[in-house]
Short mmCIF file of N, CA and C in Angstrom, two decimals:
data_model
loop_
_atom_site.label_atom_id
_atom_site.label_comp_id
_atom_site.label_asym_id
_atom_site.label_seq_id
_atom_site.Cartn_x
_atom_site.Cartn_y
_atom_site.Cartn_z
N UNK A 12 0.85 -1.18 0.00
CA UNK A 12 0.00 0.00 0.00
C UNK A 12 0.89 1.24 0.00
N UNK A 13 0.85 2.11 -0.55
CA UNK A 13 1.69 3.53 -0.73
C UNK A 13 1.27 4.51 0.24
N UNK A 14 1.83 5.03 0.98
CA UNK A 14 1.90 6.04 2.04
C UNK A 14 1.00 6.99 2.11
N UNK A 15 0.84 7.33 0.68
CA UNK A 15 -0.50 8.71 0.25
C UNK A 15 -1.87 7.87 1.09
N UNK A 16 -1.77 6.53 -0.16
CA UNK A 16 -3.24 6.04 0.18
C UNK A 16 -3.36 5.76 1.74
N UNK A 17 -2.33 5.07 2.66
CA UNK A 17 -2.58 4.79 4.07
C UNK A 17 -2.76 6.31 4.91
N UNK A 18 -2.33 7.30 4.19
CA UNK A 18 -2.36 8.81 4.68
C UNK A 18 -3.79 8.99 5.05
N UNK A 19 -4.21 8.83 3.42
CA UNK A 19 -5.80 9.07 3.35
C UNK A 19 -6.39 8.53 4.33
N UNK A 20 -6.49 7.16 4.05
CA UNK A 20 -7.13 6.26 4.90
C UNK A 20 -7.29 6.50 6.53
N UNK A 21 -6.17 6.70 6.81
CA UNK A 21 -5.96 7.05 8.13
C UNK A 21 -6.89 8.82 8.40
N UNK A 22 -6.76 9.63 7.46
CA UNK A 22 -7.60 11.00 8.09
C UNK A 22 -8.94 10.79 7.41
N UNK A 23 -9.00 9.59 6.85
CA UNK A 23 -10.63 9.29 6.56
C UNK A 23 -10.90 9.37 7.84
N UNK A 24 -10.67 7.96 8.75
CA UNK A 24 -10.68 7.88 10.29
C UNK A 24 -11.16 8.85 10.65
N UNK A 25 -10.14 10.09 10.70
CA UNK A 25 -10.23 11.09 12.07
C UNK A 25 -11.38 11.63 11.54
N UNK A 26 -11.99 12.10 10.16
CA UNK A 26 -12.80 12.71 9.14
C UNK A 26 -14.30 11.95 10.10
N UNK A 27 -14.40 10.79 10.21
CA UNK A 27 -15.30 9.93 10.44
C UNK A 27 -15.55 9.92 12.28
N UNK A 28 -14.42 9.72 12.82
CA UNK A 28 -14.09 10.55 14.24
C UNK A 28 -14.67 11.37 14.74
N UNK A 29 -14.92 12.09 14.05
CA UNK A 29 -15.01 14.17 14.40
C UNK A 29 -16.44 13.82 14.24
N UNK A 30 -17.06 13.36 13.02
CA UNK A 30 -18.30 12.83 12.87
C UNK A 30 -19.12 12.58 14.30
N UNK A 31 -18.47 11.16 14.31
CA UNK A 31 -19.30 10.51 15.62
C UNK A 31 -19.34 11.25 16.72
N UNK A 32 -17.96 11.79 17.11
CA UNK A 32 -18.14 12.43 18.24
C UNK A 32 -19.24 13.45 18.34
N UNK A 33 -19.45 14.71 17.38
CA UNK A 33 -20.41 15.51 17.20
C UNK A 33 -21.90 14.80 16.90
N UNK A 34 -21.87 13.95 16.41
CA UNK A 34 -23.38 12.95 16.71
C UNK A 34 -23.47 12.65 18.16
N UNK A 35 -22.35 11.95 19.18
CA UNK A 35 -22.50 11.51 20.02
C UNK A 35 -23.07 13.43 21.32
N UNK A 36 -21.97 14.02 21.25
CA UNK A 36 -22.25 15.10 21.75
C UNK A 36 -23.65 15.75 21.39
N UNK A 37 -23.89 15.89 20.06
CA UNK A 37 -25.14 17.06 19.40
C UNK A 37 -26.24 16.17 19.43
N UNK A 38 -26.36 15.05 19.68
CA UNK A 38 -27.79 14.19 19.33
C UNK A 38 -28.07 13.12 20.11
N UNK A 39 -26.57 12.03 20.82
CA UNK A 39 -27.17 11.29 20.77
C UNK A 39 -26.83 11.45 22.67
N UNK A 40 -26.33 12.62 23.31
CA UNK A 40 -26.46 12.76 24.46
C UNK A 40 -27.53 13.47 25.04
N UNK A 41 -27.90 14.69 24.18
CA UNK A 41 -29.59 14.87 24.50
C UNK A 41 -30.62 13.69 25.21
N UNK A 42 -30.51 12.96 23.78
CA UNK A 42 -31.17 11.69 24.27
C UNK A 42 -31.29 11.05 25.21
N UNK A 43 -29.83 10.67 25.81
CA UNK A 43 -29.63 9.69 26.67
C UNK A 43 -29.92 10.81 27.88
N UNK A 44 -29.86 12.19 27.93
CA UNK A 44 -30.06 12.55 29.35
C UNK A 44 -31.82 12.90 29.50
N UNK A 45 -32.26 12.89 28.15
CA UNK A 45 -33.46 12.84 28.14
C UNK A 45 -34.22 11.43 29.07
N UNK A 46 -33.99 10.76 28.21
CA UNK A 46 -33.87 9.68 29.07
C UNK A 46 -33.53 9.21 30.57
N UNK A 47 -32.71 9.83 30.91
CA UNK A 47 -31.97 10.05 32.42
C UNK A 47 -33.00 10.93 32.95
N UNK A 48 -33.82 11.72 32.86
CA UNK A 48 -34.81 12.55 33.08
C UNK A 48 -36.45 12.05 33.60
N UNK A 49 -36.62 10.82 32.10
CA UNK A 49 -37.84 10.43 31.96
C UNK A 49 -37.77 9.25 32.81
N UNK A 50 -36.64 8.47 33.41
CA UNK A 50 -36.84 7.07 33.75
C UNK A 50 -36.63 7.51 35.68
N UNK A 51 -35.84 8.92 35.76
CA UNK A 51 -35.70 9.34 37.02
C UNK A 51 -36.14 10.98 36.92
N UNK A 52 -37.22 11.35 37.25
CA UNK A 52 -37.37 12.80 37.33
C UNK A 52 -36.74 13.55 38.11
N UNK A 53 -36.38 13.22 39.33
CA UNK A 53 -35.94 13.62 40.34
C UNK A 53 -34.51 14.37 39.69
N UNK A 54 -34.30 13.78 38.20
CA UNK A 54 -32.48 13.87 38.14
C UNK A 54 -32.90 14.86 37.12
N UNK A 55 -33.87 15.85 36.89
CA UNK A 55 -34.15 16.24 35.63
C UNK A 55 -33.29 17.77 35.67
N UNK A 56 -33.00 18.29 37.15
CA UNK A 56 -31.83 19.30 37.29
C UNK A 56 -30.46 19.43 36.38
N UNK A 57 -29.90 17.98 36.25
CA UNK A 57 -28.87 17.27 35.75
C UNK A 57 -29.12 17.54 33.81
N UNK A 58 -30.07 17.83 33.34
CA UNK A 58 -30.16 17.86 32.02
C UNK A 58 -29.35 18.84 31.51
N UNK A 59 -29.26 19.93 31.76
CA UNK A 59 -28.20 20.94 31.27
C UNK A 59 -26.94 20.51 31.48
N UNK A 60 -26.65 20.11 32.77
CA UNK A 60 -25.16 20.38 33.29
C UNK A 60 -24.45 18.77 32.23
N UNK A 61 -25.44 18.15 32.09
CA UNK A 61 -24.84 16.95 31.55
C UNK A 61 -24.67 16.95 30.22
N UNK A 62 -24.79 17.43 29.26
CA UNK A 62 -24.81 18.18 28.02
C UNK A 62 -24.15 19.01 28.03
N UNK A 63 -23.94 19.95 28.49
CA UNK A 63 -22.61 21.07 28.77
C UNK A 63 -21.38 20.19 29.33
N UNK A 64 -21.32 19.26 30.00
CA UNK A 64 -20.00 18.37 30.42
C UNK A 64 -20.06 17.56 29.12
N UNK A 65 -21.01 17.16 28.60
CA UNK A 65 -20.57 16.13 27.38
C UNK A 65 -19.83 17.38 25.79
N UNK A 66 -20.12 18.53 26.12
CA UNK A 66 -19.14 19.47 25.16
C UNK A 66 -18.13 19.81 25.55
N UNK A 67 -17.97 19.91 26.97
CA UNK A 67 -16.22 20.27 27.43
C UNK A 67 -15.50 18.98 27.35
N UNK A 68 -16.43 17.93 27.34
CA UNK A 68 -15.27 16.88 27.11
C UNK A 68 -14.98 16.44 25.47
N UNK A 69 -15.77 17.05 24.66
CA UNK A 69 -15.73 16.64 23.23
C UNK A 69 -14.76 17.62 22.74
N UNK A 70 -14.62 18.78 23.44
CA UNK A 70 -13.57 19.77 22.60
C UNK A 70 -11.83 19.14 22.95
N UNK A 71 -11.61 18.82 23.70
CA UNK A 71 -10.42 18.19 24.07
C UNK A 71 -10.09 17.16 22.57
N UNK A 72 -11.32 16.13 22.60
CA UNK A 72 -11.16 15.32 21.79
C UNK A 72 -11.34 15.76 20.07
N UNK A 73 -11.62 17.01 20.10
CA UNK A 73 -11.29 17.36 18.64
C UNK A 73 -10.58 18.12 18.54
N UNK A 74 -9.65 18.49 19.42
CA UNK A 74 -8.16 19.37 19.03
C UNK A 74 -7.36 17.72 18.97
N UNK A 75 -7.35 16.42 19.87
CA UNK A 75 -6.45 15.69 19.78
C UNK A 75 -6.51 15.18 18.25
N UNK A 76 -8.05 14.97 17.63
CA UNK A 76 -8.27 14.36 15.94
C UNK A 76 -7.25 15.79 15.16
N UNK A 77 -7.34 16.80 15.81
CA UNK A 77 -6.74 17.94 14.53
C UNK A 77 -5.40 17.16 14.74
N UNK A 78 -4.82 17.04 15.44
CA UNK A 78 -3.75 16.29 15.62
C UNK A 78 -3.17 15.09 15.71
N UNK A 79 -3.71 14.24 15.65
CA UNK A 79 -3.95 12.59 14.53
C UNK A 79 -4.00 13.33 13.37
N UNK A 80 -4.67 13.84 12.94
CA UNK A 80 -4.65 14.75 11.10
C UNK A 80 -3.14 15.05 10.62
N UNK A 81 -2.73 15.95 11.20
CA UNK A 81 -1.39 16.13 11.24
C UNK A 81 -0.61 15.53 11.24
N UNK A 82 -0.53 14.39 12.64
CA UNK A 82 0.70 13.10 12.67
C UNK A 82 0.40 12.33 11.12
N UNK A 83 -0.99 12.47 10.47
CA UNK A 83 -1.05 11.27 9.28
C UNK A 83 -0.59 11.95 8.24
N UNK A 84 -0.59 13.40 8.27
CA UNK A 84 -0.12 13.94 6.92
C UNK A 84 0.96 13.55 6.46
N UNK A 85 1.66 13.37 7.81
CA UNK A 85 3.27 13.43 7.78
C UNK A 85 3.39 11.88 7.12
N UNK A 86 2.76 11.30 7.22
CA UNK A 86 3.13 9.70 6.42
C UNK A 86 3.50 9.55 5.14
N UNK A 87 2.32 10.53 4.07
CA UNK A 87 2.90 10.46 2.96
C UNK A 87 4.11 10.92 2.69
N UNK A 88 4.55 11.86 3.26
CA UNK A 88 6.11 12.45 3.18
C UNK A 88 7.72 11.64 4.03
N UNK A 89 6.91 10.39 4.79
CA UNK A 89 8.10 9.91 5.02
C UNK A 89 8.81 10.49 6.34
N UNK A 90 7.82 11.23 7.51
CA UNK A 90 8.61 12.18 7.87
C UNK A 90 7.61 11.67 9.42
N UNK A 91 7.24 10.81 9.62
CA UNK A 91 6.42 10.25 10.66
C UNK A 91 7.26 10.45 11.99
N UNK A 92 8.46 9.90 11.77
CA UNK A 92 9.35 9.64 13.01
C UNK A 92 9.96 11.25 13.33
N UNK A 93 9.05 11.98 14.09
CA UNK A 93 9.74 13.31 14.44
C UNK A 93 9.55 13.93 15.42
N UNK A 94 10.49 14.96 16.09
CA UNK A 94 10.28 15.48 17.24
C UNK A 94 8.71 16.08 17.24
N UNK A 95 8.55 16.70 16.05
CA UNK A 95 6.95 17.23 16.22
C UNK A 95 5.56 16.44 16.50
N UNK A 96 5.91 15.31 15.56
CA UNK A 96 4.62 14.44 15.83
C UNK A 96 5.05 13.66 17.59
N UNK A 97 6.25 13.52 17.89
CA UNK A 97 6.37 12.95 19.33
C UNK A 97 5.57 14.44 20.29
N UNK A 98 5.65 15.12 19.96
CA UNK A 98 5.48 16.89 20.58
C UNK A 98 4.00 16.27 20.82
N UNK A 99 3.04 16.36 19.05
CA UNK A 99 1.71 16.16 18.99
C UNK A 99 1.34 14.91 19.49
N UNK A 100 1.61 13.89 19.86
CA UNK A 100 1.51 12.70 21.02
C UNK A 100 1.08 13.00 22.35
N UNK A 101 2.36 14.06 22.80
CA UNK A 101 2.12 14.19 23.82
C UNK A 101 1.44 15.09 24.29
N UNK A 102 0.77 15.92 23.19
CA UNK A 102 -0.50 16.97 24.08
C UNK A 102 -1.98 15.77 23.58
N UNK A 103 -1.87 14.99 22.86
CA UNK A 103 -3.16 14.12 22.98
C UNK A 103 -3.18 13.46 24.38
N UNK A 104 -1.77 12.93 24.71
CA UNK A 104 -2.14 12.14 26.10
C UNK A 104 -2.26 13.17 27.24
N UNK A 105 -2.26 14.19 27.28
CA UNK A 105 -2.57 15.34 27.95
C UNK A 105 -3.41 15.25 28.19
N UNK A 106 -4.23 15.72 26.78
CA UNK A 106 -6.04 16.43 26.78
C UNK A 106 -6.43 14.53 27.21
N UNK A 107 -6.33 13.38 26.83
CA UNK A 107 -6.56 12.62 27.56
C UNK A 107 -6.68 12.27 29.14
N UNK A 108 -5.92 12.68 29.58
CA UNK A 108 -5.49 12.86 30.75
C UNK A 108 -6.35 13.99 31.77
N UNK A 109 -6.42 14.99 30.76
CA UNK A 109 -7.92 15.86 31.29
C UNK A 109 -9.18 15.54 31.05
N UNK A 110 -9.26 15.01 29.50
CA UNK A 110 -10.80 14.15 29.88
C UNK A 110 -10.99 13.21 30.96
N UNK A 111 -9.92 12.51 31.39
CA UNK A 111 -10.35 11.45 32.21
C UNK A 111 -10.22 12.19 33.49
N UNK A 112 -9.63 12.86 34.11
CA UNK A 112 -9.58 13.92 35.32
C UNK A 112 -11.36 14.70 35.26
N UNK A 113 -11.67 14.98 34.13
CA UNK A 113 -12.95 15.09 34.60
C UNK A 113 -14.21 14.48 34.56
N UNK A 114 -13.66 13.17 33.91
CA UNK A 114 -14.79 12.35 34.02
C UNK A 114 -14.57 11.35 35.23
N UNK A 115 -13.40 11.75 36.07
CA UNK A 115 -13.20 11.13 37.60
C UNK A 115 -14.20 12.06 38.22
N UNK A 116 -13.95 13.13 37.81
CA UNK A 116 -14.37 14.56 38.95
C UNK A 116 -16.10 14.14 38.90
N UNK A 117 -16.68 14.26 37.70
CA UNK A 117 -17.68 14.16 37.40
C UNK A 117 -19.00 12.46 38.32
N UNK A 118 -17.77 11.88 38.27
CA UNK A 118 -18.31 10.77 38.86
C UNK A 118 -17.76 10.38 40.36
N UNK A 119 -17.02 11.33 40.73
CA UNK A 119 -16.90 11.60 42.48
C UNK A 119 -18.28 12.59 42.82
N UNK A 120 -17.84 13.72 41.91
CA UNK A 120 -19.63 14.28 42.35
C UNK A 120 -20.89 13.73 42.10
N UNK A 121 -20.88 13.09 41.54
CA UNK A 121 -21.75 11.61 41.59
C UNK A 121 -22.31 11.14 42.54
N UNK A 122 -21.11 10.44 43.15
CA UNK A 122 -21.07 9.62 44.21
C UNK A 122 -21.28 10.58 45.60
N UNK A 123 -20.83 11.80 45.52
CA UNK A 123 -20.58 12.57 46.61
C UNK A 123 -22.06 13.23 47.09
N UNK A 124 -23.11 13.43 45.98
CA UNK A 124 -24.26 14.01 45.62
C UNK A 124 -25.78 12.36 45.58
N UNK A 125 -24.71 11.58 46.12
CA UNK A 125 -25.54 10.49 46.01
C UNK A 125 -26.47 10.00 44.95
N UNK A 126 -26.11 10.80 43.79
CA UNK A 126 -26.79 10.50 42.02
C UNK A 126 -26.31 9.09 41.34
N UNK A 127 -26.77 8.36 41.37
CA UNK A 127 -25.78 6.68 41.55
C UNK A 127 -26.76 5.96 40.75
N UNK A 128 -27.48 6.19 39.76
CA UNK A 128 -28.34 5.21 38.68
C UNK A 128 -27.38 3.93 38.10
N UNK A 129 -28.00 3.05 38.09
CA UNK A 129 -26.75 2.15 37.27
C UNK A 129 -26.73 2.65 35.81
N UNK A 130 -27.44 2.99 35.16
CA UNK A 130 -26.97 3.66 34.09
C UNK A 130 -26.07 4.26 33.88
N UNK A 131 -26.18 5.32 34.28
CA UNK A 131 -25.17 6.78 34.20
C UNK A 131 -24.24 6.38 35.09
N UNK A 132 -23.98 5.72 36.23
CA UNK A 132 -22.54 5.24 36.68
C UNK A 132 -21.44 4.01 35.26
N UNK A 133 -22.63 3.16 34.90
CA UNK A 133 -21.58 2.37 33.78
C UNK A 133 -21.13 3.45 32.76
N UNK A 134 -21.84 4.44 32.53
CA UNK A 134 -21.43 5.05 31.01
C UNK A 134 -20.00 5.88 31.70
N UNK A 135 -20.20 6.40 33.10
CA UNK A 135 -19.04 7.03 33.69
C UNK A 135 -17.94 6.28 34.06
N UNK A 136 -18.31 4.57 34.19
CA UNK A 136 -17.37 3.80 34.38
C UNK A 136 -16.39 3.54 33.07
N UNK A 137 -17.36 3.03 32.15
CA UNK A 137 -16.85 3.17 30.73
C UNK A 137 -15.39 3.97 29.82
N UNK A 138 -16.00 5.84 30.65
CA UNK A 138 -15.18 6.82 30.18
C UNK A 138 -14.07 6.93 30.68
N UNK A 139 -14.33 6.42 32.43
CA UNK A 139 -13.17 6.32 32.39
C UNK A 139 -11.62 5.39 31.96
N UNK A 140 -12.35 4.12 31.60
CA UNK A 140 -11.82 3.38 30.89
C UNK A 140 -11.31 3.55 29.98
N UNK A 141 -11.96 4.19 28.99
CA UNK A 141 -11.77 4.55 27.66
C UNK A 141 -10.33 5.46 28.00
N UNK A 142 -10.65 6.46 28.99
CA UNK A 142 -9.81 7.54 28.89
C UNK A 142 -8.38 7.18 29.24
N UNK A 143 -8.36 6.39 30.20
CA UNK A 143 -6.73 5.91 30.68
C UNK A 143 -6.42 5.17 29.44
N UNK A 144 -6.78 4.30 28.74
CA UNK A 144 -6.45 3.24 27.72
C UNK A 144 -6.14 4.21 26.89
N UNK A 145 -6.58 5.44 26.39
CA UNK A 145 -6.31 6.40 25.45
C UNK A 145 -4.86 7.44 25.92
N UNK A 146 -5.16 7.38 26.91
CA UNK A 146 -4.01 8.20 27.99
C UNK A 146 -3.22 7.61 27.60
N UNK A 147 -2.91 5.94 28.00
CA UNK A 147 -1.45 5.32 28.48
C UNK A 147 -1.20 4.60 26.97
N UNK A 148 -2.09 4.65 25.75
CA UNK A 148 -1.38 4.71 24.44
C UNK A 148 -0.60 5.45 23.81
N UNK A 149 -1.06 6.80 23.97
CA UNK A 149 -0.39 8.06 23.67
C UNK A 149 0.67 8.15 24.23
N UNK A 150 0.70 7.70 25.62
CA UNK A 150 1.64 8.43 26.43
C UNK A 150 2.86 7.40 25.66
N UNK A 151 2.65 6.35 25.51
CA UNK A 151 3.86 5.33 25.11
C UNK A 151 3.76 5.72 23.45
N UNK A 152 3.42 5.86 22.76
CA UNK A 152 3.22 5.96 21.64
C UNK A 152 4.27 7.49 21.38
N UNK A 153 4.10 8.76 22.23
CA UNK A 153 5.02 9.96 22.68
C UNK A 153 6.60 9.66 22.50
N UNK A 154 6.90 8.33 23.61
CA UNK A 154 7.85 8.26 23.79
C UNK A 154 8.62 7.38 22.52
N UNK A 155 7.49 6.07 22.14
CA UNK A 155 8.47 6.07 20.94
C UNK A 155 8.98 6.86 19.69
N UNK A 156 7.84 7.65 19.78
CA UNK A 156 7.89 8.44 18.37
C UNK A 156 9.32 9.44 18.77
N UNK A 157 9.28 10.09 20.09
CA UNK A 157 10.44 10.93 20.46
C UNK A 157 11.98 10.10 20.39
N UNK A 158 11.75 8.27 20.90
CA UNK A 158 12.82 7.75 20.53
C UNK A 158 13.41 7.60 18.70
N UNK A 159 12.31 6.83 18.17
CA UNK A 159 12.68 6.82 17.13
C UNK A 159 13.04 8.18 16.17
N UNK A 160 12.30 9.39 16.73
CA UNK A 160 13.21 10.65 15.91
C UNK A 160 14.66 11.07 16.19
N UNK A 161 15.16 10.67 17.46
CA UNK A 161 16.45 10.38 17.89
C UNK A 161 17.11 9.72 17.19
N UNK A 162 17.01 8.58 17.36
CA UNK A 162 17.36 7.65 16.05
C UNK A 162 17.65 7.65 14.67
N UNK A 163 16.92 8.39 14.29
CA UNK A 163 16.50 8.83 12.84
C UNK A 163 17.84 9.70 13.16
N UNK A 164 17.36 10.71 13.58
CA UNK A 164 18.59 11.98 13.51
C UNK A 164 19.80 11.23 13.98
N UNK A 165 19.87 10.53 14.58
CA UNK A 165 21.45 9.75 14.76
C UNK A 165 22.32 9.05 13.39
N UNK A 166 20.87 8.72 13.38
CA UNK A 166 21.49 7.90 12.16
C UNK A 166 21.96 9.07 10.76
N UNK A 167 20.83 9.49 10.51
CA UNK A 167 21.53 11.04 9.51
C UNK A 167 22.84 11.72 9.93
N UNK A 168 22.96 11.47 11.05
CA UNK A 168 24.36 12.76 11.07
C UNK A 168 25.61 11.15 10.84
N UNK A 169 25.11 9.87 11.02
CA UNK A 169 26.39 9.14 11.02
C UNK A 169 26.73 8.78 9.36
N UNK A 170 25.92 9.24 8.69
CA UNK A 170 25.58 9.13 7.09
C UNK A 170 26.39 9.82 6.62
#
């Protein structure tokens, strides 16, 4: 397969990414807190604030896709292994690292506020899952990319 086409392929992804997430945020969390509303009224306070937390956590995750975009451009050019894309690694496992910091926060006040549906605790259990597994890829994924541009440049200056 040639580098252009796996380029593509790969910011199809993020193209498709950005998608879901803005479905998941713009449509399909309405829903679900709608829902969180209709099956518990008592929680119907929670409808705003939970929709406004499901956009502070979606903006994190579409500066990290602008940046998957970027690390893939660099493929067709051969130029993958670099201090910059190790740079852009490591602010994804960042903003990772803050989604999941507030989807801890979010589900201590949870617990702290005694709001404890099994629903809405698995989907918070979930995120946070999601979020460390996304965290501690990046974060290793950072370091090789920063090793192997070392490398790279070692090897060029012994050329």
């Amino acid at each position: 397969m040639k580098k252009s086409l796996c380029s593509r392929i790969l910011q199809a992804g993020v193209i498709g990414s950005a998608l879901a997430v803005l479905m998941l945020a713009g449509r399909f969390l309405p829903m679900y807190m709608r829902h969180i509303t209709d099956a518990q009224p008592e929680l119907s306070g929670w409808y705003s604030w939970g929709i406004l937390l499901g956009w502070i956590l979606a903006l994190p995750v579409f500066y990290a896709l602008v940046q998957l975009w970027r690390i893939f451009a660099t493929l067709a050019s051969g130029e993958v292994f670099s201090e910059a894309n190790a740079g852009r690694f490591a602010h994804i496992w960042k903003l990772a690292a803050l989604d999941t910091g507030l989807v801890a926060l979010l589900g201590l006040v949870l617990i702290l506020t005694q709001t404890t549906p099994p629903f809405l605790m698995m989907t918070v259990s979930a995120l946070l899952f999601a979020g460390v597994l996304s965290w501690a890829v990046c974060f290793a994924l950072s370091g090789l990319m920063r090793s192997a541009a070392m490398m790279r440049e070692e090897n060029d200056m012994t050329v």
